[in-house]
Amino acid sequence: MTALTTAALPRHRVRATRDSGRRTRSALLDAAAELFGEHGLAGVSLAGIAARADAFPSQVTYYFGSKEALFVEAASREVLHLASRVEAAGSRARSHAAYARALTRVALGSPAMLAFAEAMLLARHRPELSPLVTRTLDRLHAEGARAVRARCREMGWPLRGSGEDVARHFWAAVLGLVLERAASGESFDARAAQAAILATLGIDHAPARTASRRT
């Protein structure tokens, strides 16, 4: 449907057409995230994504342009969803160590970060995909900074440096650890990973200490 044709339609018809387009686009992203998670980029076809979303292959290219662009957008969306889950997990922690453990467990336990790492590498060779990756990173850091500042204020934890620095270092550390785990497999040291995240958060929280008794 052309812009001229759309402009000539009644307003409610235009709105219905746009709503339908948004639903189709969302369904394609949902289907793509599932299939890419199951089979990887190379193991998924446009036809397979369309079939899972109850759409046509032409609609994939209409909304996203290419399978690679759809992969990057799906990976970007999933990593932002992961960030929301990480924030929710941290909001329930009552100590610095529990906060770091919660964030680490959720961030490293999701396949979203590895998929986003693959999207970043893909964008390196496809410059037209770089802006979406950059916007996703900017949003990841901005929302992370907001979350860590809010949690520190709520718990009375002094924060070394800016929230932006903490968020940037946290996600960079998570990304590095995810890649390390993918490469090392069973030899990955989860305890060392947790310690790395704990240090990266930079929350200077000194719990009260009880005086030691000499025997």
Short mmCIF file of N, CA, C and O in Angstrom, two decimals, residues 25-157:
data_model
loop_
_atom_site.label_atom_id
_atom_site.label_comp_id
_atom_site.label_asym_id
_atom_site.label_seq_id
_atom_site.Cartn_x
_atom_site.Cartn_y
_atom_site.Cartn_z
N ARG A 25 5.17 -7.13 12.69
CA ARG A 25 6.59 -6.89 12.96
C ARG A 25 7.01 -7.52 14.28
O ARG A 25 8.07 -8.15 14.40
N SER A 26 6.18 -7.34 15.31
CA SER A 26 6.47 -7.91 16.62
C SER A 26 6.48 -9.44 16.57
O SER A 26 7.33 -10.09 17.18
N ALA A 27 5.52 -10.01 15.83
CA ALA A 27 5.46 -11.46 15.70
C ALA A 27 6.70 -12.00 15.00
O ALA A 27 7.22 -13.07 15.36
N LEU A 28 7.18 -11.29 13.99
CA LEU A 28 8.39 -11.71 13.29
C LEU A 28 9.60 -11.64 14.22
O LEU A 28 10.47 -12.53 14.19
N LEU A 29 9.68 -10.61 15.04
CA LEU A 29 10.79 -10.52 16.00
C LEU A 29 10.73 -11.64 17.02
O LEU A 29 11.76 -12.23 17.36
N ASP A 30 9.53 -11.95 17.51
CA ASP A 30 9.37 -13.05 18.47
C ASP A 30 9.82 -14.37 17.84
O ASP A 30 10.56 -15.15 18.45
N ALA A 31 9.35 -14.62 16.63
CA ALA A 31 9.70 -15.86 15.94
C ALA A 31 11.19 -15.93 15.68
O ALA A 31 11.83 -16.98 15.86
N ALA A 32 11.77 -14.82 15.25
CA ALA A 32 13.20 -14.79 14.94
C ALA A 32 14.02 -15.05 16.20
O ALA A 32 14.99 -15.82 16.16
N ALA A 33 13.65 -14.43 17.31
CA ALA A 33 14.39 -14.64 18.55
C ALA A 33 14.38 -16.11 18.95
O ALA A 33 15.40 -16.66 19.38
N GLU A 34 13.23 -16.75 18.83
CA GLU A 34 13.12 -18.17 19.18
C GLU A 34 13.98 -19.03 18.26
O GLU A 34 14.75 -19.88 18.72
N LEU A 35 13.86 -18.81 16.96
CA LEU A 35 14.55 -19.67 16.00
C LEU A 35 16.05 -19.42 16.01
O LEU A 35 16.84 -20.38 15.93
N PHE A 36 16.47 -18.18 16.10
CA PHE A 36 17.90 -17.90 16.17
C PHE A 36 18.49 -18.49 17.44
O PHE A 36 19.62 -18.99 17.44
N GLY A 37 17.71 -18.44 18.53
CA GLY A 37 18.19 -19.05 19.78
C GLY A 37 18.33 -20.55 19.67
O GLY A 37 19.23 -21.15 20.27
N GLU A 38 17.47 -21.18 18.90
CA GLU A 38 17.50 -22.64 18.75
C GLU A 38 18.54 -23.10 17.74
O GLU A 38 19.18 -24.14 17.94
N HIS A 39 18.72 -22.35 16.64
CA HIS A 39 19.51 -22.85 15.52
C HIS A 39 20.65 -21.94 15.08
O HIS A 39 21.45 -22.33 14.23
N GLY A 40 20.73 -20.73 15.63
CA GLY A 40 21.76 -19.81 15.19
C GLY A 40 21.39 -19.12 13.89
O GLY A 40 20.43 -19.50 13.21
N LEU A 41 22.17 -18.11 13.54
CA LEU A 41 21.87 -17.32 12.35
C LEU A 41 21.89 -18.17 11.08
O LEU A 41 20.98 -18.11 10.26
N ALA A 42 22.92 -18.99 10.92
CA ALA A 42 23.07 -19.76 9.69
C ALA A 42 22.00 -20.85 9.56
O ALA A 42 21.68 -21.26 8.44
N GLY A 43 21.45 -21.30 10.67
CA GLY A 43 20.51 -22.41 10.63
C GLY A 43 19.06 -22.02 10.47
O GLY A 43 18.16 -22.87 10.57
N VAL A 44 18.80 -20.74 10.21
CA VAL A 44 17.42 -20.25 10.11
C VAL A 44 17.21 -19.59 8.75
O VAL A 44 18.08 -18.86 8.27
N SER A 45 16.07 -19.84 8.16
CA SER A 45 15.74 -19.23 6.87
C SER A 45 14.63 -18.20 7.05
O SER A 45 13.88 -18.23 8.03
N LEU A 46 14.52 -17.31 6.08
CA LEU A 46 13.43 -16.34 6.11
C LEU A 46 12.08 -17.04 6.06
O LEU A 46 11.13 -16.62 6.73
N ALA A 47 12.01 -18.11 5.28
CA ALA A 47 10.75 -18.85 5.19
C ALA A 47 10.38 -19.46 6.53
O ALA A 47 9.20 -19.49 6.92
N GLY A 48 11.38 -19.98 7.24
CA GLY A 48 11.12 -20.57 8.55
C GLY A 48 10.63 -19.54 9.55
O GLY A 48 9.73 -19.81 10.35
N ILE A 49 11.24 -18.35 9.54
CA ILE A 49 10.80 -17.28 10.44
C ILE A 49 9.38 -16.87 10.11
O ILE A 49 8.53 -16.72 11.00
N ALA A 50 9.10 -16.70 8.83
CA ALA A 50 7.76 -16.30 8.41
C ALA A 50 6.72 -17.34 8.81
O ALA A 50 5.64 -17.00 9.31
N ALA A 51 7.05 -18.62 8.62
CA ALA A 51 6.10 -19.68 8.99
C ALA A 51 5.83 -19.67 10.48
O ALA A 51 4.68 -19.83 10.92
N ARG A 52 6.89 -19.49 11.30
CA ARG A 52 6.70 -19.46 12.75
C ARG A 52 5.82 -18.27 13.17
O ARG A 52 5.06 -18.38 14.14
N ALA A 53 5.93 -17.17 12.44
CA ALA A 53 5.16 -15.96 12.78
C ALA A 53 3.82 -15.89 12.07
O ALA A 53 3.10 -14.90 12.23
N ASP A 54 3.49 -16.92 11.28
CA ASP A 54 2.26 -16.93 10.49
C ASP A 54 2.22 -15.71 9.56
O ASP A 54 1.23 -14.98 9.47
N ALA A 55 3.36 -15.50 8.88
CA ALA A 55 3.49 -14.37 7.96
C ALA A 55 4.06 -14.87 6.64
O ALA A 55 4.26 -16.08 6.45
N PHE A 56 4.35 -13.95 5.73
CA PHE A 56 4.94 -14.30 4.45
C PHE A 56 6.42 -13.91 4.44
O PHE A 56 6.80 -12.92 5.07
N PRO A 57 7.26 -14.67 3.73
CA PRO A 57 8.68 -14.30 3.65
C PRO A 57 8.91 -12.88 3.15
O PRO A 57 9.83 -12.21 3.60
N SER A 58 8.06 -12.43 2.25
CA SER A 58 8.20 -11.06 1.74
C SER A 58 8.02 -10.02 2.84
O SER A 58 8.56 -8.92 2.77
N GLN A 59 7.25 -10.37 3.88
CA GLN A 59 7.04 -9.43 4.98
C GLN A 59 8.30 -9.28 5.82
O GLN A 59 8.53 -8.22 6.41
N VAL A 60 9.12 -10.33 5.88
CA VAL A 60 10.39 -10.23 6.62
C VAL A 60 11.27 -9.18 5.96
O VAL A 60 11.82 -8.29 6.62
N THR A 61 11.42 -9.28 4.63
CA THR A 61 12.27 -8.32 3.93
C THR A 61 11.62 -6.93 3.91
O THR A 61 12.33 -5.92 3.93
N TYR A 62 10.31 -6.88 3.90
CA TYR A 62 9.63 -5.58 3.91
C TYR A 62 9.91 -4.81 5.20
O TYR A 62 10.21 -3.62 5.18
N TYR A 63 9.83 -5.51 6.34
CA TYR A 63 9.99 -4.85 7.63
C TYR A 63 11.44 -4.72 8.07
O TYR A 63 11.77 -3.80 8.82
N PHE A 64 12.30 -5.64 7.63
CA PHE A 64 13.66 -5.66 8.17
C PHE A 64 14.75 -5.56 7.10
O PHE A 64 15.89 -5.23 7.43
N GLY A 65 14.45 -5.86 5.87
CA GLY A 65 15.42 -5.73 4.80
C GLY A 65 16.21 -6.99 4.52
O GLY A 65 16.42 -7.35 3.37
N SER A 66 16.67 -7.67 5.57
CA SER A 66 17.47 -8.88 5.38
C SER A 66 17.41 -9.73 6.65
O SER A 66 17.01 -9.24 7.72
N LYS A 67 17.82 -10.97 6.51
CA LYS A 67 17.86 -11.86 7.67
C LYS A 67 18.86 -11.35 8.69
O LYS A 67 18.63 -11.41 9.91
N GLU A 68 19.99 -10.80 8.22
CA GLU A 68 21.01 -10.31 9.13
C GLU A 68 20.51 -9.10 9.93
O GLU A 68 20.77 -8.99 11.14
N ALA A 69 19.77 -8.21 9.27
CA ALA A 69 19.21 -7.06 9.97
C ALA A 69 18.19 -7.50 11.00
O ALA A 69 18.13 -6.93 12.11
N LEU A 70 17.40 -8.50 10.67
CA LEU A 70 16.44 -9.04 11.63
C LEU A 70 17.15 -9.68 12.81
O LEU A 70 16.74 -9.51 13.97
N PHE A 71 18.25 -10.38 12.55
CA PHE A 71 19.02 -10.99 13.63
C PHE A 71 19.53 -9.92 14.59
O PHE A 71 19.42 -10.05 15.82
N VAL A 72 20.10 -8.85 14.05
CA VAL A 72 20.64 -7.78 14.90
C VAL A 72 19.53 -7.12 15.71
O VAL A 72 19.69 -6.85 16.90
N GLU A 73 18.39 -6.87 15.08
CA GLU A 73 17.30 -6.23 15.81
C GLU A 73 16.73 -7.15 16.88
O GLU A 73 16.43 -6.70 18.00
N ALA A 74 16.59 -8.43 16.56
CA ALA A 74 16.09 -9.37 17.56
C ALA A 74 17.06 -9.50 18.72
O ALA A 74 16.66 -9.51 19.89
N ALA A 75 18.37 -9.58 18.43
CA ALA A 75 19.37 -9.69 19.49
C ALA A 75 19.39 -8.43 20.34
O ALA A 75 19.54 -8.50 21.57
N SER A 76 19.23 -7.27 19.72
CA SER A 76 19.21 -6.01 20.46
C SER A 76 18.00 -5.94 21.38
O SER A 76 18.10 -5.51 22.55
N ARG A 77 16.85 -6.36 20.87
CA ARG A 77 15.65 -6.34 21.71
C ARG A 77 15.80 -7.29 22.89
O ARG A 77 15.45 -6.94 24.04
N GLU A 78 16.36 -8.48 22.65
CA GLU A 78 16.48 -9.47 23.71
C GLU A 78 17.45 -9.02 24.79
O GLU A 78 17.25 -9.29 25.98
N VAL A 79 18.53 -8.32 24.40
CA VAL A 79 19.49 -7.90 25.42
C VAL A 79 18.91 -6.78 26.28
O VAL A 79 19.22 -6.67 27.47
N LEU A 80 18.02 -5.96 25.71
CA LEU A 80 17.36 -4.95 26.51
C LEU A 80 16.34 -5.58 27.46
O LEU A 80 16.15 -5.12 28.60
N HIS A 81 15.68 -6.63 27.02
CA HIS A 81 14.81 -7.38 27.93
C HIS A 81 15.63 -8.00 29.05
O HIS A 81 15.20 -8.03 30.21
N LEU A 82 16.80 -8.51 28.71
CA LEU A 82 17.69 -9.07 29.73
C LEU A 82 18.05 -8.00 30.76
O LEU A 82 18.07 -8.27 31.96
N ALA A 83 18.35 -6.79 30.29
CA ALA A 83 18.71 -5.71 31.21
C ALA A 83 17.58 -5.45 32.21
O ALA A 83 17.84 -5.18 33.39
N SER A 84 16.34 -5.54 31.76
CA SER A 84 15.20 -5.35 32.67
C SER A 84 15.15 -6.46 33.72
O SER A 84 14.86 -6.20 34.89
N ARG A 85 15.45 -7.69 33.30
CA ARG A 85 15.45 -8.81 34.26
C ARG A 85 16.61 -8.67 35.25
O ARG A 85 16.47 -9.01 36.43
N VAL A 86 17.75 -8.21 34.77
CA VAL A 86 18.90 -7.98 35.65
C VAL A 86 18.54 -6.94 36.71
O VAL A 86 18.82 -7.11 37.90
N GLU A 87 17.92 -5.84 36.27
CA GLU A 87 17.53 -4.78 37.20
C GLU A 87 16.55 -5.31 38.24
O GLU A 87 16.66 -5.00 39.43
N ALA A 88 15.57 -6.10 37.79
CA ALA A 88 14.57 -6.65 38.72
C ALA A 88 15.23 -7.56 39.75
O ALA A 88 14.89 -7.54 40.94
N ALA A 89 16.19 -8.37 39.31
CA ALA A 89 16.88 -9.26 40.24
C ALA A 89 17.68 -8.47 41.27
O ALA A 89 17.69 -8.79 42.46
N GLY A 90 18.35 -7.41 40.84
CA GLY A 90 19.12 -6.60 41.76
C GLY A 90 18.27 -5.84 42.75
O GLY A 90 18.69 -5.59 43.89
N SER A 91 17.05 -5.51 42.36
CA SER A 91 16.19 -4.72 43.25
C SER A 91 15.74 -5.50 44.47
O SER A 91 15.29 -4.91 45.45
N ARG A 92 15.89 -6.82 44.44
CA ARG A 92 15.47 -7.63 45.58
C ARG A 92 16.62 -7.94 46.54
O ARG A 92 16.40 -8.50 47.61
N ALA A 93 17.85 -7.58 46.16
CA ALA A 93 19.01 -7.90 46.99
C ALA A 93 19.14 -6.88 48.12
O ALA A 93 18.88 -5.69 47.95
N ARG A 94 19.60 -7.36 49.27
CA ARG A 94 19.70 -6.49 50.44
C ARG A 94 21.14 -6.21 50.84
O ARG A 94 21.38 -5.48 51.79
N SER A 95 22.11 -6.80 50.15
CA SER A 95 23.51 -6.54 50.46
C SER A 95 24.29 -6.40 49.17
O SER A 95 23.83 -6.83 48.10
N HIS A 96 25.48 -5.82 49.29
CA HIS A 96 26.33 -5.64 48.13
C HIS A 96 26.64 -6.97 47.46
O HIS A 96 26.51 -7.12 46.24
N ALA A 97 27.04 -7.97 48.25
CA ALA A 97 27.40 -9.27 47.68
C ALA A 97 26.19 -9.92 47.02
O ALA A 97 26.30 -10.50 45.93
N ALA A 98 25.02 -9.83 47.67
CA ALA A 98 23.82 -10.43 47.10
C ALA A 98 23.42 -9.71 45.81
O ALA A 98 22.96 -10.32 44.84
N TYR A 99 23.64 -8.40 45.79
CA TYR A 99 23.35 -7.60 44.59
C TYR A 99 24.21 -8.07 43.43
O TYR A 99 23.71 -8.32 42.32
N ALA A 100 25.50 -8.21 43.68
CA ALA A 100 26.41 -8.65 42.62
C ALA A 100 26.08 -10.06 42.17
O ALA A 100 26.11 -10.36 40.97
N ARG A 101 25.76 -10.94 43.11
CA ARG A 101 25.43 -12.32 42.74
C ARG A 101 24.18 -12.37 41.88
O ARG A 101 24.11 -13.11 40.90
N ALA A 102 23.16 -11.58 42.26
CA ALA A 102 21.91 -11.59 41.51
C ALA A 102 22.12 -11.08 40.09
O ALA A 102 21.65 -11.69 39.12
N LEU A 103 22.84 -9.98 39.96
CA LEU A 103 23.08 -9.43 38.63
C LEU A 103 23.90 -10.40 37.78
O LEU A 103 23.61 -10.61 36.60
N THR A 104 24.91 -10.99 38.40
CA THR A 104 25.78 -11.92 37.66
C THR A 104 25.01 -13.15 37.22
O THR A 104 25.13 -13.59 36.07
N ARG A 105 24.21 -13.71 38.14
CA ARG A 105 23.47 -14.93 37.82
C ARG A 105 22.53 -14.72 36.64
O ARG A 105 22.50 -15.53 35.70
N VAL A 106 21.78 -13.63 36.66
CA VAL A 106 20.81 -13.39 35.59
C VAL A 106 21.51 -13.03 34.28
O VAL A 106 21.15 -13.53 33.21
N ALA A 107 22.52 -12.17 34.35
CA ALA A 107 23.20 -11.73 33.13
C ALA A 107 23.92 -12.88 32.44
O ALA A 107 23.86 -13.03 31.22
N LEU A 108 24.61 -13.71 33.22
CA LEU A 108 25.37 -14.81 32.63
C LEU A 108 24.48 -16.01 32.32
O LEU A 108 24.87 -16.87 31.52
N GLY A 109 23.31 -16.07 32.92
CA GLY A 109 22.44 -17.22 32.72
C GLY A 109 21.58 -17.13 31.48
O GLY A 109 20.87 -18.08 31.13
N SER A 110 21.62 -15.99 30.79
CA SER A 110 20.78 -15.79 29.61
C SER A 110 21.60 -15.93 28.34
O SER A 110 22.75 -15.47 28.29
N PRO A 111 21.02 -16.51 27.28
CA PRO A 111 21.72 -16.57 25.99
C PRO A 111 21.70 -15.25 25.24
O PRO A 111 22.34 -15.11 24.20
N ALA A 112 20.98 -14.26 25.77
CA ALA A 112 20.81 -13.00 25.05
C ALA A 112 22.13 -12.26 24.84
O ALA A 112 22.34 -11.64 23.80
N MET A 113 23.03 -12.33 25.83
CA MET A 113 24.27 -11.58 25.72
C MET A 113 25.17 -12.16 24.63
O MET A 113 25.83 -11.40 23.90
N LEU A 114 25.22 -13.47 24.51
CA LEU A 114 26.05 -14.08 23.46
C LEU A 114 25.48 -13.75 22.08
O LEU A 114 26.24 -13.46 21.14
N ALA A 115 24.16 -13.76 21.94
CA ALA A 115 23.55 -13.40 20.67
C ALA A 115 23.86 -11.95 20.32
O ALA A 115 24.13 -11.61 19.15
N PHE A 116 23.86 -11.08 21.33
CA PHE A 116 24.17 -9.68 21.07
C PHE A 116 25.64 -9.51 20.68
O PHE A 116 25.97 -8.66 19.84
N ALA A 117 26.51 -10.31 21.28
CA ALA A 117 27.92 -10.28 20.87
C ALA A 117 28.07 -10.66 19.41
O ALA A 117 28.84 -10.05 18.65
N GLU A 118 27.31 -11.66 18.98
CA GLU A 118 27.33 -12.06 17.57
C GLU A 118 26.78 -10.94 16.68
O GLU A 118 27.29 -10.70 15.57
N ALA A 119 25.76 -10.24 17.17
CA ALA A 119 25.20 -9.12 16.41
C ALA A 119 26.23 -8.00 16.28
O ALA A 119 26.33 -7.36 15.22
N MET A 120 26.99 -7.77 17.32
CA MET A 120 28.03 -6.73 17.27
C MET A 120 29.09 -7.09 16.23
O MET A 120 29.54 -6.23 15.46
N LEU A 121 29.49 -8.35 16.20
CA LEU A 121 30.49 -8.78 15.21
C LEU A 121 29.92 -8.70 13.80
O LEU A 121 30.63 -8.33 12.85
N LEU A 122 28.65 -9.04 13.65
CA LEU A 122 28.01 -8.95 12.34
C LEU A 122 27.96 -7.50 11.86
O LEU A 122 28.24 -7.21 10.69
N ALA A 123 27.65 -6.58 12.77
CA ALA A 123 27.57 -5.17 12.41
C ALA A 123 28.93 -4.62 12.01
O ALA A 123 29.03 -3.66 11.25
N ARG A 124 29.99 -5.23 12.52
CA ARG A 124 31.35 -4.80 12.16
C ARG A 124 31.60 -4.95 10.66
O ARG A 124 32.31 -4.16 10.06
N HIS A 125 30.96 -5.97 10.07
CA HIS A 125 31.13 -6.22 8.64
C HIS A 125 29.96 -5.69 7.81
O HIS A 125 30.00 -5.74 6.59
N ARG A 126 28.94 -5.21 8.49
CA ARG A 126 27.77 -4.65 7.82
C ARG A 126 27.50 -3.26 8.41
O ARG A 126 26.69 -3.12 9.34
N PRO A 127 28.19 -2.24 7.92
CA PRO A 127 28.10 -0.90 8.54
C PRO A 127 26.68 -0.37 8.68
O PRO A 127 26.40 0.42 9.59
N GLU A 128 25.77 -0.79 7.80
CA GLU A 128 24.41 -0.28 7.89
C GLU A 128 23.68 -0.77 9.14
O GLU A 128 22.65 -0.22 9.53
N LEU A 129 24.23 -1.82 9.77
CA LEU A 129 23.64 -2.36 10.99
C LEU A 129 24.22 -1.74 12.25
O LEU A 129 23.69 -1.94 13.34
N SER A 130 25.30 -1.01 12.11
CA SER A 130 25.99 -0.45 13.28
C SER A 130 25.14 0.53 14.10
O SER A 130 25.21 0.52 15.33
N PRO A 131 24.34 1.40 13.46
CA PRO A 131 23.56 2.35 14.27
C PRO A 131 22.64 1.68 15.29
O PRO A 131 22.49 2.17 16.41
N LEU A 132 22.02 0.55 14.92
CA LEU A 132 21.13 -0.13 15.86
C LEU A 132 21.92 -0.68 17.04
O LEU A 132 21.50 -0.57 18.19
N VAL A 133 23.09 -1.25 16.78
CA VAL A 133 23.93 -1.76 17.86
C VAL A 133 24.37 -0.61 18.77
O VAL A 133 24.34 -0.73 20.00
N THR A 134 24.75 0.50 18.18
CA THR A 134 25.18 1.65 18.97
C THR A 134 24.06 2.18 19.83
O THR A 134 24.25 2.47 21.03
N ARG A 135 22.85 2.28 19.27
CA ARG A 135 21.71 2.75 20.06
C ARG A 135 21.39 1.79 21.20
O ARG A 135 21.04 2.22 22.31
N THR A 136 21.52 0.50 20.93
CA THR A 136 21.25 -0.49 21.97
C THR A 136 22.26 -0.37 23.11
O THR A 136 21.90 -0.42 24.29
N LEU A 137 23.52 -0.22 22.77
CA LEU A 137 24.56 -0.06 23.80
C LEU A 137 24.31 1.21 24.61
O LEU A 137 24.44 1.21 25.84
N ASP A 138 23.97 2.29 23.93
CA ASP A 138 23.71 3.55 24.63
C ASP A 138 22.55 3.38 25.61
O ASP A 138 22.60 3.87 26.76
N ARG A 139 21.50 2.71 25.17
CA ARG A 139 20.35 2.51 26.06
C ARG A 139 20.69 1.56 27.21
O ARG A 139 20.28 1.78 28.35
N LEU A 140 21.46 0.53 26.90
CA LEU A 140 21.89 -0.42 27.93
C LEU A 140 22.66 0.30 29.03
O LEU A 140 22.42 0.09 30.22
N HIS A 141 23.59 1.17 28.63
CA HIS A 141 24.40 1.89 29.60
C HIS A 141 23.57 2.93 30.36
O HIS A 141 23.72 3.08 31.58
N ALA A 142 22.69 3.65 29.65
CA ALA A 142 21.89 4.68 30.31
C ALA A 142 20.93 4.08 31.33
O ALA A 142 20.81 4.57 32.46
N GLU A 143 20.26 2.98 30.97
CA GLU A 143 19.31 2.37 31.90
C GLU A 143 20.04 1.68 33.04
O GLU A 143 19.56 1.67 34.18
N GLY A 144 21.21 1.12 32.75
CA GLY A 144 22.00 0.53 33.81
C GLY A 144 22.47 1.57 34.81
O GLY A 144 22.46 1.34 36.03
N ALA A 145 22.89 2.73 34.30
CA ALA A 145 23.34 3.81 35.18
C ALA A 145 22.20 4.27 36.08
O ALA A 145 22.38 4.50 37.28
N ARG A 146 21.02 4.43 35.48
CA ARG A 146 19.86 4.84 36.28
C ARG A 146 19.56 3.83 37.37
O ARG A 146 19.31 4.19 38.54
N ALA A 147 19.62 2.54 37.03
CA ALA A 147 19.27 1.50 37.99
C ALA A 147 20.27 1.44 39.14
O ALA A 147 19.88 1.32 40.31
N VAL A 148 21.55 1.50 38.83
CA VAL A 148 22.55 1.38 39.90
C VAL A 148 22.53 2.61 40.80
O VAL A 148 22.69 2.50 42.01
N ARG A 149 22.31 3.80 40.22
CA ARG A 149 22.22 5.00 41.06
C ARG A 149 21.02 4.91 42.00
O ARG A 149 21.11 5.23 43.19
N ALA A 150 19.89 4.45 41.46
CA ALA A 150 18.68 4.34 42.28
C ALA A 150 18.87 3.33 43.40
O ALA A 150 18.45 3.57 44.54
N ARG A 151 19.51 2.20 43.09
CA ARG A 151 19.70 1.17 44.12
C ARG A 151 20.66 1.65 45.20
O ARG A 151 20.45 1.38 46.39
N CYS A 152 21.71 2.35 44.80
CA CYS A 152 22.66 2.86 45.79
C CYS A 152 22.01 3.90 46.70
O CYS A 152 22.26 3.91 47.91
N ARG A 153 21.19 4.76 46.14
CA ARG A 153 20.49 5.74 46.97
C ARG A 153 19.55 5.05 47.95
O ARG A 153 19.49 5.40 49.12
N GLU A 154 18.84 4.04 47.44
CA GLU A 154 17.87 3.34 48.29
C GLU A 154 18.54 2.63 49.44
O GLU A 154 18.04 2.64 50.57
N MET A 155 19.70 2.01 49.18
CA MET A 155 20.38 1.21 50.20
C MET A 155 21.43 1.99 50.98
O MET A 155 22.00 1.48 51.94
N GLY A 156 21.70 3.23 50.56
CA GLY A 156 22.71 4.01 51.24
C GLY A 156 24.13 3.56 50.93
O GLY A 156 25.03 3.74 51.75
N TRP A 157 24.33 3.00 49.74
CA TRP A 157 25.68 2.56 49.34
C TRP A 157 26.39 3.69 48.61
O TRP A 157 25.89 4.17 47.58
#
